[in-house]
Short mmCIF file of C-alpha atoms in Angstrom, two decimals:
data_model
loop_
_atom_site.label_atom_id
_atom_site.label_comp_id
_atom_site.label_asym_id
_atom_site.label_seq_id
_atom_site.Cartn_x
_atom_site.Cartn_y
_atom_site.Cartn_z
CA MET N 1 69.40 93.87 120.46
CA ASN N 2 70.06 90.38 118.98
CA ARG N 3 73.83 89.76 118.81
CA LYS N 4 74.87 86.30 118.37
CA ASN N 5 78.43 85.09 119.51
CA PRO N 6 79.03 82.44 117.13
CA LEU N 7 82.35 82.02 118.36
CA PRO N 8 83.17 79.16 120.82
CA ASN N 9 85.26 81.46 122.99
CA SER N 10 82.73 84.28 123.56
CA ASN N 11 80.40 84.54 126.56
CA PRO N 12 78.21 87.59 126.87
CA ASN N 13 78.18 87.25 130.37
CA SER N 14 81.92 86.13 130.88
CA PRO N 15 84.31 87.65 133.11
CA ASN N 16 86.14 88.70 129.56
CA SER N 17 84.25 91.89 129.33
CA SER N 18 84.16 92.38 132.98
CA MET N 19 87.98 92.37 133.04
CA GLN N 20 88.06 94.52 130.08
CA ALA N 21 85.85 97.02 132.01
CA LEU N 22 87.76 96.94 134.82
CA HIS N 23 90.83 97.79 133.31
CA PHE N 24 89.35 100.50 131.39
CA LEU N 25 87.87 102.39 134.60
CA GLN N 26 91.18 101.71 136.80
CA ALA N 27 93.20 103.41 133.38
CA LEU N 28 90.69 106.32 133.78
CA ALA N 29 91.02 106.12 137.37
CA ARG N 30 94.89 106.57 136.81
CA ILE N 31 94.21 109.52 134.40
CA ALA N 32 91.88 111.10 136.55
CA ARG N 33 93.99 111.09 139.38
CA ALA N 34 96.90 112.40 137.58
CA ALA N 35 97.65 115.93 137.35
CA PRO N 36 94.72 116.94 135.07
CA LYS N 37 96.36 118.52 132.19
CA PRO N 38 93.65 121.26 130.84
CA ALA N 39 94.85 119.82 127.59
CA HIS N 40 91.98 118.23 126.23
CA SER N 41 93.75 116.52 123.31
CA ALA N 42 96.30 114.73 125.49
CA ARG N 43 93.32 113.70 127.48
CA THR N 44 91.73 112.40 124.68
CA ARG N 45 94.90 110.64 123.64
CA GLN N 46 95.53 109.12 126.95
CA ILE N 47 91.90 107.69 127.11
CA ARG N 48 91.87 106.32 123.66
CA HIS N 49 95.13 104.82 124.68
CA ALA N 50 93.46 103.24 127.96
CA ALA N 51 90.64 102.24 125.95
CA TYR N 52 92.83 100.13 123.32
CA ALA N 53 95.21 98.91 126.09
CA SER N 54 92.40 97.40 128.12
CA MET N 55 91.04 95.56 124.88
CA ALA N 56 94.13 93.90 124.70
CA HIS N 57 94.41 92.87 127.98
CA SER N 58 90.84 91.15 127.90
CA SER N 59 91.37 87.61 128.49
CA ARG N 60 89.45 86.27 125.77
CA SER N 61 92.30 88.24 123.66
CA SER N 62 95.64 87.58 125.06
CA ARG N 63 96.06 84.84 122.77
CA ARG N 64 95.31 86.25 119.88
CA THR N 65 97.68 87.87 117.25
CA TRP N 66 96.16 91.40 116.82
CA SER N 67 96.31 91.91 120.98
CA ARG N 68 99.96 91.43 120.92
CA ALA N 69 100.15 93.82 117.86
CA LEU N 70 98.23 96.43 119.44
CA LEU N 71 100.28 96.36 122.50
CA HIS N 72 103.12 96.81 120.56
CA ARG N 73 101.97 99.79 118.59
CA LEU N 74 100.46 101.38 121.91
CA ARG N 75 104.25 101.27 123.16
CA GLN N 76 105.35 102.83 119.68
CA TRP N 77 103.15 105.68 120.39
CA GLN N 78 103.76 106.13 123.79
CA GLN N 79 107.48 106.61 122.83
CA GLN N 80 106.81 108.59 120.20
CA ARG N 81 104.93 111.02 121.80
CA PRO N 82 107.59 112.95 123.61
CA GLY N 83 109.69 113.68 120.69
CA ARG N 84 107.15 113.80 117.91
CA LEU N 85 108.28 116.59 115.97
CA LEU N 86 111.61 115.48 115.63
CA THR N 87 111.15 111.72 114.53
CA VAL N 88 110.81 111.33 111.14
CA ARG N 89 108.16 108.54 110.56
CA ARG N 90 110.19 106.26 108.08
CA ARG N 91 108.29 103.27 106.35
CA VAL N 92 110.65 100.80 107.19
CA ARG N 93 108.65 97.97 106.57
CA ILE N 94 107.82 97.50 102.91
CA VAL N 95 104.84 95.59 102.35
CA THR N 96 106.22 92.36 100.96
CA PRO N 97 104.84 90.47 98.20
CA ILE N 98 103.97 87.66 101.12
CA THR N 99 101.21 89.60 102.23
CA SER N 100 99.29 89.58 98.94
CA ARG N 101 98.02 86.62 97.30
CA PRO N 102 96.23 86.19 94.15
CA GLU N 103 93.53 84.78 95.31
CA GLU N 104 92.71 87.44 98.08
CA PRO N 105 90.45 89.77 96.96
CA ALA N 106 91.62 93.38 96.83
CA ARG N 107 89.95 94.58 99.80
CA ALA N 108 92.09 92.33 102.05
CA GLU N 109 94.95 94.99 102.18
CA THR N 110 92.71 97.56 103.25
CA LEU N 111 91.88 94.98 106.04
CA ARG N 112 94.95 94.24 107.08
CA GLN N 113 96.10 97.85 107.61
CA LEU N 114 92.95 98.52 109.72
CA VAL N 115 93.62 95.52 112.04
CA PRO N 116 96.26 95.42 114.19
CA GLY N 117 98.96 93.00 113.39
CA GLY N 118 97.47 92.08 110.14
CA ARG N 119 100.31 92.22 107.66
CA GLY N 120 101.86 89.36 108.52
CA MET N 121 98.54 87.16 108.05
CA GLU N 122 97.18 84.87 105.83
CA TYR N 123 94.11 85.51 104.35
CA CYS N 124 92.50 82.74 106.62
CA ASN N 125 93.65 83.72 109.76
CA LEU N 126 93.13 87.70 109.10
CA LEU N 127 89.33 86.78 108.88
CA GLU N 128 89.55 84.94 111.96
CA GLU N 129 91.32 87.89 114.07
CA THR N 130 89.02 90.05 112.39
CA ALA N 131 86.35 88.73 113.89
CA ASP N 132 87.92 88.71 117.32
CA TYR N 133 88.92 92.41 117.02
CA VAL N 134 85.40 93.33 115.66
CA GLN N 135 83.71 91.66 118.90
CA CYS N 136 86.33 93.38 121.14
CA LEU N 137 86.08 96.83 119.66
CA ARG N 138 82.09 96.64 120.17
CA ALA N 139 82.34 95.63 123.81
CA GLN N 140 84.66 98.66 124.19
CA VAL N 141 82.43 100.87 122.44
CA GLN N 142 79.40 99.43 124.24
CA LEU N 143 81.64 99.98 127.47
CA MET N 144 82.46 103.90 126.72
CA GLN N 145 79.07 104.56 126.08
CA THR N 146 77.41 102.99 129.08
CA LEU N 147 80.34 105.11 130.97
CA LEU N 148 79.09 108.47 129.08
CA ASP N 149 75.89 107.81 129.79
CA ALA N 150 76.43 106.90 133.47
CA PHE N 151 78.47 109.95 133.79
CA SER N 152 75.68 112.49 132.24
CA SER N 153 72.84 111.52 133.64
CA MET H 1 98.61 37.32 96.25
CA GLU H 2 94.85 36.19 94.80
CA ASP H 3 94.13 33.47 97.35
CA GLU H 4 94.84 35.61 100.37
CA ILE H 5 92.92 38.43 98.87
CA GLN H 6 89.78 36.17 97.85
CA PRO H 7 88.70 35.14 101.32
CA LEU H 8 89.04 39.33 101.73
CA LEU H 9 87.03 40.04 98.55
CA ASN H 10 84.32 37.28 99.23
CA PRO H 11 83.10 39.25 102.16
CA THR H 12 83.11 42.60 100.46
CA THR H 13 81.59 41.58 97.86
CA ALA H 14 78.65 39.83 99.62
CA SER H 15 78.20 43.02 101.74
CA ALA H 16 78.60 45.05 98.77
CA SER H 17 75.63 47.54 98.48
CA PRO H 18 74.63 50.89 97.46
CA SER H 19 74.43 52.50 100.88
CA VAL H 20 77.66 54.35 102.26
CA ALA H 21 77.50 52.69 105.64
CA THR H 22 78.04 49.32 104.12
CA SER H 23 80.64 50.62 101.62
CA GLY H 24 82.64 51.28 105.09
CA ALA H 25 82.46 47.67 105.47
CA SER H 26 84.29 46.85 102.46
CA PHE H 27 87.27 49.38 103.14
CA THR H 28 87.75 48.23 106.47
CA ALA H 29 88.23 44.83 105.13
CA LEU H 30 91.06 46.30 103.04
CA LEU H 31 92.73 47.56 106.21
CA GLY H 32 93.36 43.90 107.02
CA LEU H 33 95.99 44.41 104.17
CA PRO H 34 99.15 45.83 104.03
CA PRO H 35 99.35 48.73 102.43
CA ASN H 36 100.85 48.30 98.95
CA ARG H 37 98.57 45.25 98.50
CA ALA H 38 95.73 47.21 99.49
CA VAL H 39 95.95 50.10 97.14
CA GLU H 40 96.96 47.88 94.25
CA LEU H 41 93.41 46.25 95.24
CA LEU H 42 91.94 49.54 95.09
CA HIS H 43 93.24 50.42 92.01
CA GLU H 44 93.11 47.09 90.19
CA PRO H 45 89.87 48.14 88.48
CA THR H 46 90.80 51.00 86.38
CA PHE H 47 93.22 53.69 87.42
CA PRO H 48 96.59 54.50 85.96
CA SER H 49 96.72 57.05 88.54
CA ASP H 50 99.85 58.06 90.55
CA PRO H 51 100.65 55.50 92.91
CA ALA H 52 103.06 56.80 94.63
CA LEU H 53 100.71 59.69 95.96
CA VAL H 54 97.96 57.54 96.24
CA ASP H 55 100.00 55.16 98.17
CA ARG H 56 101.45 58.00 100.56
CA ALA H 57 97.45 59.24 100.90
CA ALA H 58 96.22 56.16 101.63
CA ARG H 59 99.42 55.08 104.09
CA PHE H 60 99.13 58.34 106.19
CA SER H 61 95.42 59.14 105.93
CA VAL H 62 93.71 55.41 106.68
CA PHE H 63 96.70 53.45 107.93
CA ALA H 64 98.32 56.16 110.34
CA ALA H 65 94.92 56.45 112.01
CA ALA H 66 95.21 52.23 112.54
CA ALA H 67 98.69 52.52 113.19
CA ALA H 68 97.66 55.31 115.95
CA ALA H 69 94.89 53.29 117.24
CA SER H 70 96.99 50.06 117.64
CA SER H 71 93.62 47.97 117.65
CA ALA H 72 91.80 46.40 115.18
CA PRO H 73 91.16 48.64 112.33
CA SER H 74 87.58 48.17 111.78
CA PRO H 75 86.14 49.11 115.50
CA GLU H 76 88.31 51.84 115.24
CA VAL H 77 87.27 53.13 112.02
CA SER H 78 83.35 51.82 111.91
CA PRO H 79 82.18 53.52 115.19
CA PRO H 80 80.86 56.76 113.60
CA PRO H 81 80.19 55.96 110.18
CA PRO H 82 80.71 59.37 108.45
CA PRO H 83 84.16 60.24 109.57
CA PRO H 84 85.86 56.99 108.62
CA GLU H 85 84.53 57.85 105.08
CA THR H 86 85.94 60.67 104.98
CA ALA H 87 89.61 59.10 106.28
CA LYS H 88 90.01 57.70 103.07
CA LYS H 89 91.60 60.41 101.27
CA ARG H 90 91.56 59.04 97.97
CA LYS H 91 90.13 58.64 94.59
CA ASP H 92 86.90 57.60 96.08
CA GLY H 93 84.40 59.19 93.73
CA ALA H 94 85.38 57.29 90.53
CA SER H 95 87.08 54.13 92.14
CA THR H 96 83.71 53.40 94.36
CA ASN H 97 81.73 52.23 91.22
CA GLY H 98 77.83 51.93 91.92
CA LYS H 99 78.38 52.92 95.20
CA ALA H 100 76.41 55.82 96.26
CA LYS H 101 77.84 59.27 96.19
CA VAL H 102 79.57 60.32 99.05
CA LYS H 103 78.36 63.31 101.19
CA LYS H 104 81.05 66.28 101.57
CA GLY H 105 81.92 66.82 104.40
CA LYS H 106 84.58 68.46 106.26
CA HIS H 107 85.90 67.66 109.81
CA ALA H 108 88.72 69.64 110.29
CA GLU H 109 87.56 70.97 114.00
CA GLU H 110 86.03 67.30 114.73
CA ASP H 111 89.37 65.58 113.84
CA THR H 112 91.43 67.65 115.63
CA ASP H 113 89.20 67.95 118.65
CA GLY H 114 87.27 64.89 118.81
CA GLU H 115 88.86 62.23 117.53
CA ASN H 116 92.37 63.39 118.56
CA LYS H 117 94.17 61.17 116.52
CA LEU H 118 93.94 62.21 112.55
CA PRO H 119 95.90 65.32 112.17
CA TYR H 120 94.39 65.65 108.79
CA VAL H 121 92.19 67.49 107.64
CA HIS H 122 89.71 65.43 106.32
CA VAL H 123 87.66 66.50 102.97
CA ARG H 124 85.61 64.45 100.67
CA ALA H 125 85.59 64.80 97.37
CA ARG H 126 82.42 65.10 95.42
CA ARG H 127 81.24 63.20 93.23
CA GLY H 128 82.97 64.02 89.67
CA GLN H 129 84.85 66.49 91.12
CA ALA H 130 88.84 66.59 91.36
CA THR H 131 90.25 64.83 93.86
CA ASP H 132 93.92 65.06 93.75
CA SER H 133 95.40 66.38 97.24
CA HIS H 134 96.52 69.59 95.88
CA SER H 135 92.60 70.25 94.93
CA LEU H 136 91.41 69.00 98.12
CA ALA H 137 93.34 70.98 100.25
CA GLU H 138 92.54 73.90 98.17
CA ARG H 139 88.85 73.07 98.84
CA ALA H 140 89.33 72.79 102.40
CA ARG H 141 91.31 76.06 102.68
CA ARG H 142 88.39 77.67 100.44
CA GLU H 143 86.11 75.88 102.83
CA LYS H 144 87.74 77.50 106.16
CA ILE H 145 87.79 81.07 104.34
CA ASN H 146 83.92 80.69 103.66
CA ALA H 147 83.32 79.86 107.19
CA ARG H 148 85.13 82.74 108.44
CA MET H 149 83.48 84.85 106.43
CA LYS H 150 80.14 83.60 107.31
CA LEU H 151 80.94 84.20 110.68
CA LEU H 152 81.98 87.81 110.11
CA GLN H 153 78.95 88.48 108.05
CA GLU H 154 77.19 87.66 111.09
CA LEU H 155 78.99 89.90 113.25
CA VAL H 156 78.69 93.11 111.32
CA PRO H 157 75.13 93.83 111.38
CA GLY H 158 73.58 93.86 108.40
CA CYS H 159 75.95 92.08 106.36
CA SER H 160 73.74 88.79 106.16
CA LYS H 161 71.22 90.49 103.40
CA ILE H 162 74.89 91.00 100.94
CA SER H 163 75.38 88.78 98.63
CA GLY H 164 78.89 88.60 97.11
CA THR H 165 82.56 88.56 99.00
CA ALA H 166 83.60 91.97 97.68
CA LEU H 167 80.27 93.86 99.00
CA VAL H 168 80.56 91.72 102.37
CA LEU H 169 84.78 92.88 102.61
CA ASP H 170 83.53 96.18 101.84
CA GLU H 171 81.05 96.50 104.30
CA ILE H 172 83.29 94.77 107.07
CA ILE H 173 85.96 97.50 106.46
CA ASN H 174 83.67 99.92 106.70
CA HIS H 175 82.44 98.54 109.96
CA VAL H 176 85.94 98.52 111.71
CA GLN H 177 86.63 102.18 110.47
CA TYR H 178 83.12 103.08 111.79
CA LEU H 179 84.00 101.12 115.50
CA GLN H 180 87.34 102.71 115.37
CA ARG H 181 86.06 106.07 114.88
CA GLN H 182 83.41 105.54 117.74
CA VAL H 183 86.08 104.86 120.09
CA GLU H 184 87.92 108.23 119.29
CA TYR H 185 84.75 110.23 119.72
CA LEU H 186 83.64 108.53 122.71
CA SER H 187 87.30 108.88 124.27
CA MET H 188 86.89 112.67 123.35
CA ARG H 189 83.59 113.11 125.19
CA LEU H 190 85.08 111.08 128.01
CA ALA H 191 87.74 113.64 128.38
CA ALA H 192 85.58 116.32 128.80
CA VAL H 193 83.25 114.78 131.43
CA ASN H 194 85.87 113.22 133.38
CA PRO H 195 87.06 115.66 135.47
CA ARG H 196 83.94 116.28 136.93
CA ILE H 197 84.06 112.36 138.85
CA ASP H 198 85.83 111.37 141.77
CA PHE H 199 87.67 108.35 140.37
CA SER H 200 89.32 107.03 143.40
CA GLY H 201 85.87 105.52 145.33
CA LEU H 202 84.97 104.54 142.28
CA ASP H 203 88.49 102.92 141.57
CA THR H 204 89.06 100.41 145.11
CA PHE H 205 85.02 100.01 144.95
CA LEU H 206 85.58 98.20 141.49
CA SER H 207 88.57 96.61 142.41
CA ALA H 208 87.33 95.12 145.40
CA THR H 209 83.68 93.70 143.79
CA THR H 210 85.56 92.73 140.81
CA MET H 211 88.21 90.81 142.75
CA GLU H 212 86.46 87.82 142.83
CA CYS H 213 85.72 88.40 139.41
CA GLY H 214 89.13 88.85 138.52
CA ARG H 215 90.27 85.84 140.36
CA LEU H 216 88.07 83.85 138.23
CA THR H 217 89.68 85.17 135.12
CA ILE H 218 93.09 84.76 136.44
CA GLY H 219 92.07 81.40 137.10
CA ASN H 220 90.51 80.98 134.06
CA ALA H 221 93.09 82.82 131.98
CA LYS H 222 95.88 79.87 133.25
CA VAL H 223 95.81 78.80 130.12
CA GLY H 224 96.55 81.90 128.65
CA THR H 225 99.86 83.58 128.85
CA GLU H 226 101.72 84.36 131.55
CA LEU H 227 102.34 88.01 130.67
CA ASP H 228 98.82 88.34 131.41
CA GLN H 229 98.82 87.49 134.93
CA GLN H 230 101.81 89.32 135.44
CA GLN H 231 100.22 92.55 134.24
CA GLN H 232 97.36 91.43 136.27
CA GLN H 233 99.29 91.47 139.52
CA PRO H 234 100.72 95.02 139.09
CA VAL H 235 97.54 96.34 138.39
CA TRP H 236 95.84 95.05 141.49
CA SER H 237 98.40 95.91 143.54
CA GLU H 238 98.85 99.49 141.96
CA VAL H 239 95.16 99.93 143.41
CA GLY H 240 96.06 99.60 146.89
CA VAL H 241 93.81 96.73 147.88
CA SER H 242 95.80 93.81 149.25
CA ASP H 243 94.29 90.50 148.23
CA SER H 244 94.41 88.85 151.45
CA ASP H 245 92.55 91.94 153.30
CA GLN H 246 88.98 90.86 152.85
CA MET H 247 87.98 92.76 156.09
CA ASN H 248 89.26 96.10 155.24
CA SER H 249 87.63 95.65 151.61
CA THR H 250 84.22 94.95 153.07
CA THR H 251 84.64 98.33 155.41
CA ASN H 252 86.00 100.16 152.18
CA SER H 253 83.07 98.96 150.46
CA LYS H 254 80.64 100.33 152.95
CA ARG H 255 82.36 103.18 152.67
CA LEU H 256 82.13 103.66 149.24
CA GLN H 257 78.71 102.47 148.97
CA ILE H 258 77.71 105.66 151.07
CA GLN H 259 79.88 107.53 149.31
CA LEU H 260 78.92 106.30 145.58
CA GLN H 261 75.51 107.30 147.03
CA GLN H 262 76.10 111.06 146.92
CA ASN H 263 77.61 110.74 143.52
CA GLN H 264 75.58 110.88 139.97
CA LEU H 265 75.83 107.06 139.75
CA GLN H 266 74.00 105.89 142.44
CA GLN H 267 70.98 104.94 140.03
CA PHE H 268 73.51 102.43 138.02
CA TRP H 269 75.58 101.35 141.10
CA HIS H 270 74.02 99.94 143.97
CA VAL H 271 75.07 96.71 144.75
CA ASP H 272 74.52 93.98 147.71
CA PHE H 273 77.94 94.17 148.35
CA LEU H 274 78.53 92.71 151.80
CA ASN H 275 76.40 89.54 150.79
CA THR H 276 78.47 89.02 147.61
CA GLN H 277 81.33 89.23 149.59
CA ASN H 278 81.02 86.60 152.01
CA HIS H 279 79.32 84.33 150.03
CA LEU H 280 81.17 84.63 146.82
CA GLN H 281 84.67 84.26 148.62
CA PRO H 282 84.66 80.24 148.85
CA SER H 283 83.13 79.52 146.06
CA VAL H 284 85.53 81.18 143.90
CA TRP H 285 88.18 79.98 145.91
CA GLU H 286 87.44 76.11 145.28
CA ARG H 287 86.31 77.32 141.82
CA ASP H 288 88.75 78.57 141.21
CA THR H 289 91.26 75.01 142.45
CA VAL H 290 89.04 72.86 140.58
CA MET H 291 88.80 74.43 137.45
CA GLY H 292 91.27 75.87 135.04
CA SER H 293 89.80 77.21 132.18
CA THR H 294 86.43 75.35 131.45
CA ALA H 295 83.53 77.38 131.01
CA PRO H 296 84.00 80.55 132.65
CA HIS H 297 80.71 81.45 131.48
CA VAL H 298 79.03 78.38 133.24
CA GLN H 299 80.92 79.33 136.60
CA ARG H 300 79.40 82.61 137.00
CA GLU H 301 76.39 81.07 136.43
CA GLU H 302 76.91 78.52 139.27
CA GLN H 303 78.02 81.30 141.70
CA HIS H 304 74.88 83.31 141.23
CA SER H 305 72.75 80.10 141.80
CA PHE H 306 75.14 80.10 144.97
CA VAL H 307 74.29 83.36 146.45
CA GLY H 308 71.13 83.31 146.23
CA PRO H 309 69.24 86.80 146.16
CA GLY H 310 71.08 89.82 145.62
CA ALA H 311 73.55 87.92 143.71
CA VAL H 312 75.55 90.61 141.17
CA PRO H 313 76.69 89.44 138.08
CA LEU H 314 79.40 91.75 138.33
CA LEU H 315 80.27 94.31 135.65
CA SER H 316 78.00 92.75 133.19
CA PHE H 317 78.22 95.29 130.75
CA ASP H 318 76.58 93.53 128.09
CA ARG H 319 73.40 95.12 127.76
CA VAL H 320 72.55 92.75 125.08
CA ASN H 321 71.93 89.81 127.55
CA PRO H 322 70.16 91.09 130.36
CA VAL H 323 71.57 88.34 132.39
CA ALA H 324 69.10 85.12 133.14
CA PRO H 325 70.57 84.54 136.14
CA PRO H 326 68.79 85.99 139.73
CA ILE H 327 67.34 89.57 138.53
CA GLN H 328 65.39 88.90 141.68
CA SER H 329 66.90 92.46 143.55
CA ASN H 330 64.69 94.90 142.87
CA GLN H 331 66.12 96.08 146.68
CA GLN H 332 69.47 96.86 145.72
CA LEU H 333 70.37 96.80 141.96
CA LYS H 334 73.28 95.24 140.27
CA MET H 335 74.71 97.17 137.71
CA GLU H 336 71.60 98.29 135.42
CA LEU H 337 73.82 99.55 132.62
#
């Protein structure tokens, strides 16, 4: 695979990915040690939560906007879980016209929804955050794939 | 005023030539003048430009640099010829009659990092293009956006062939959605697989092996937020391996090695553990104190050359780059992941 890392702060073998891996594995261990719930969906959710948390905690991304927004979102998910049926999801935040500018292409709004924390950013910063987010996501997916392969062979 | 300008003009006319480098000389001569006069002089030939704007631009762009340097302007400006050229954020294009066309250069990053004195984004105007500050700023912004888009294009596979921003954006969005879906799918599969694995051994094993790695990262992340470190501490302590207890961890590791060999993971997690423990420790500590956040990649490389055989690139999960440093260990693999 030829994967170029054009960003100056990304090294393929840096401790970033290992720290990410470590966090994820520790979280997995925690999940496994905890009372093994038979509910498959609960476990899935926990693992997904752990995946995003370890992504946000990697040292490369600790200075990024998206990691902070992602942590915030994770906390919301955690708090929302217990009383999920009762809370009404209200769209408190109105997408203000600040986020959409005339020069931006039409897809920018979709991108903002995808990337955590994308609402408050300018287009130029959004692109940068997207690049970092994609890198982190990729590393996470690779990590999980590797774990799966290791565990099932 | 004319008489004091004359002697300055003489060297400039003497050295006037179409080349870009010497055109700098003429400008540096102007720097000897007080700002107002220089601007006047510059715009004497033609233009009914907005004097206030140009004055401000001139003063800030060039003379701020001169003031900051607090030395003779010419040596400060001349050293690398292109950047001082860009420092003149004026109506260069039109005013340089007969001078060679100036190259377009954007030195945003270099200016902030390299020179450390000019806080401005210096963009050169192309010949025949509008050169007021608004369009310059817009052009700078557009260039930034284009640079980022190119970066993204390189990251997303299959995007470099596509031309046109809208399609590229579509592709990027698809890729992000795909990755997020992958995370969901893989977490579902991991949830199915999870109960079978004995994670307790894995846990301590990992923490012990990557403790050094983690210390490296902690040292490197010093520049990062405090939050990061604070969140690392409880994670470490939670695992239950104390920092100072290296001997315990080595015995643990020995136990773990045995335990792991009985696991399914044995093909993957062989580590020459003792060697790495003993050798890595001093190097890590001194590295930590010496280097703050510089080049984590370089540090790890050096570590490996330090340790010699059996050196472990700890948890190098990126299969993409099979690590160049010592993969001599066929005896005990590192993470053949």
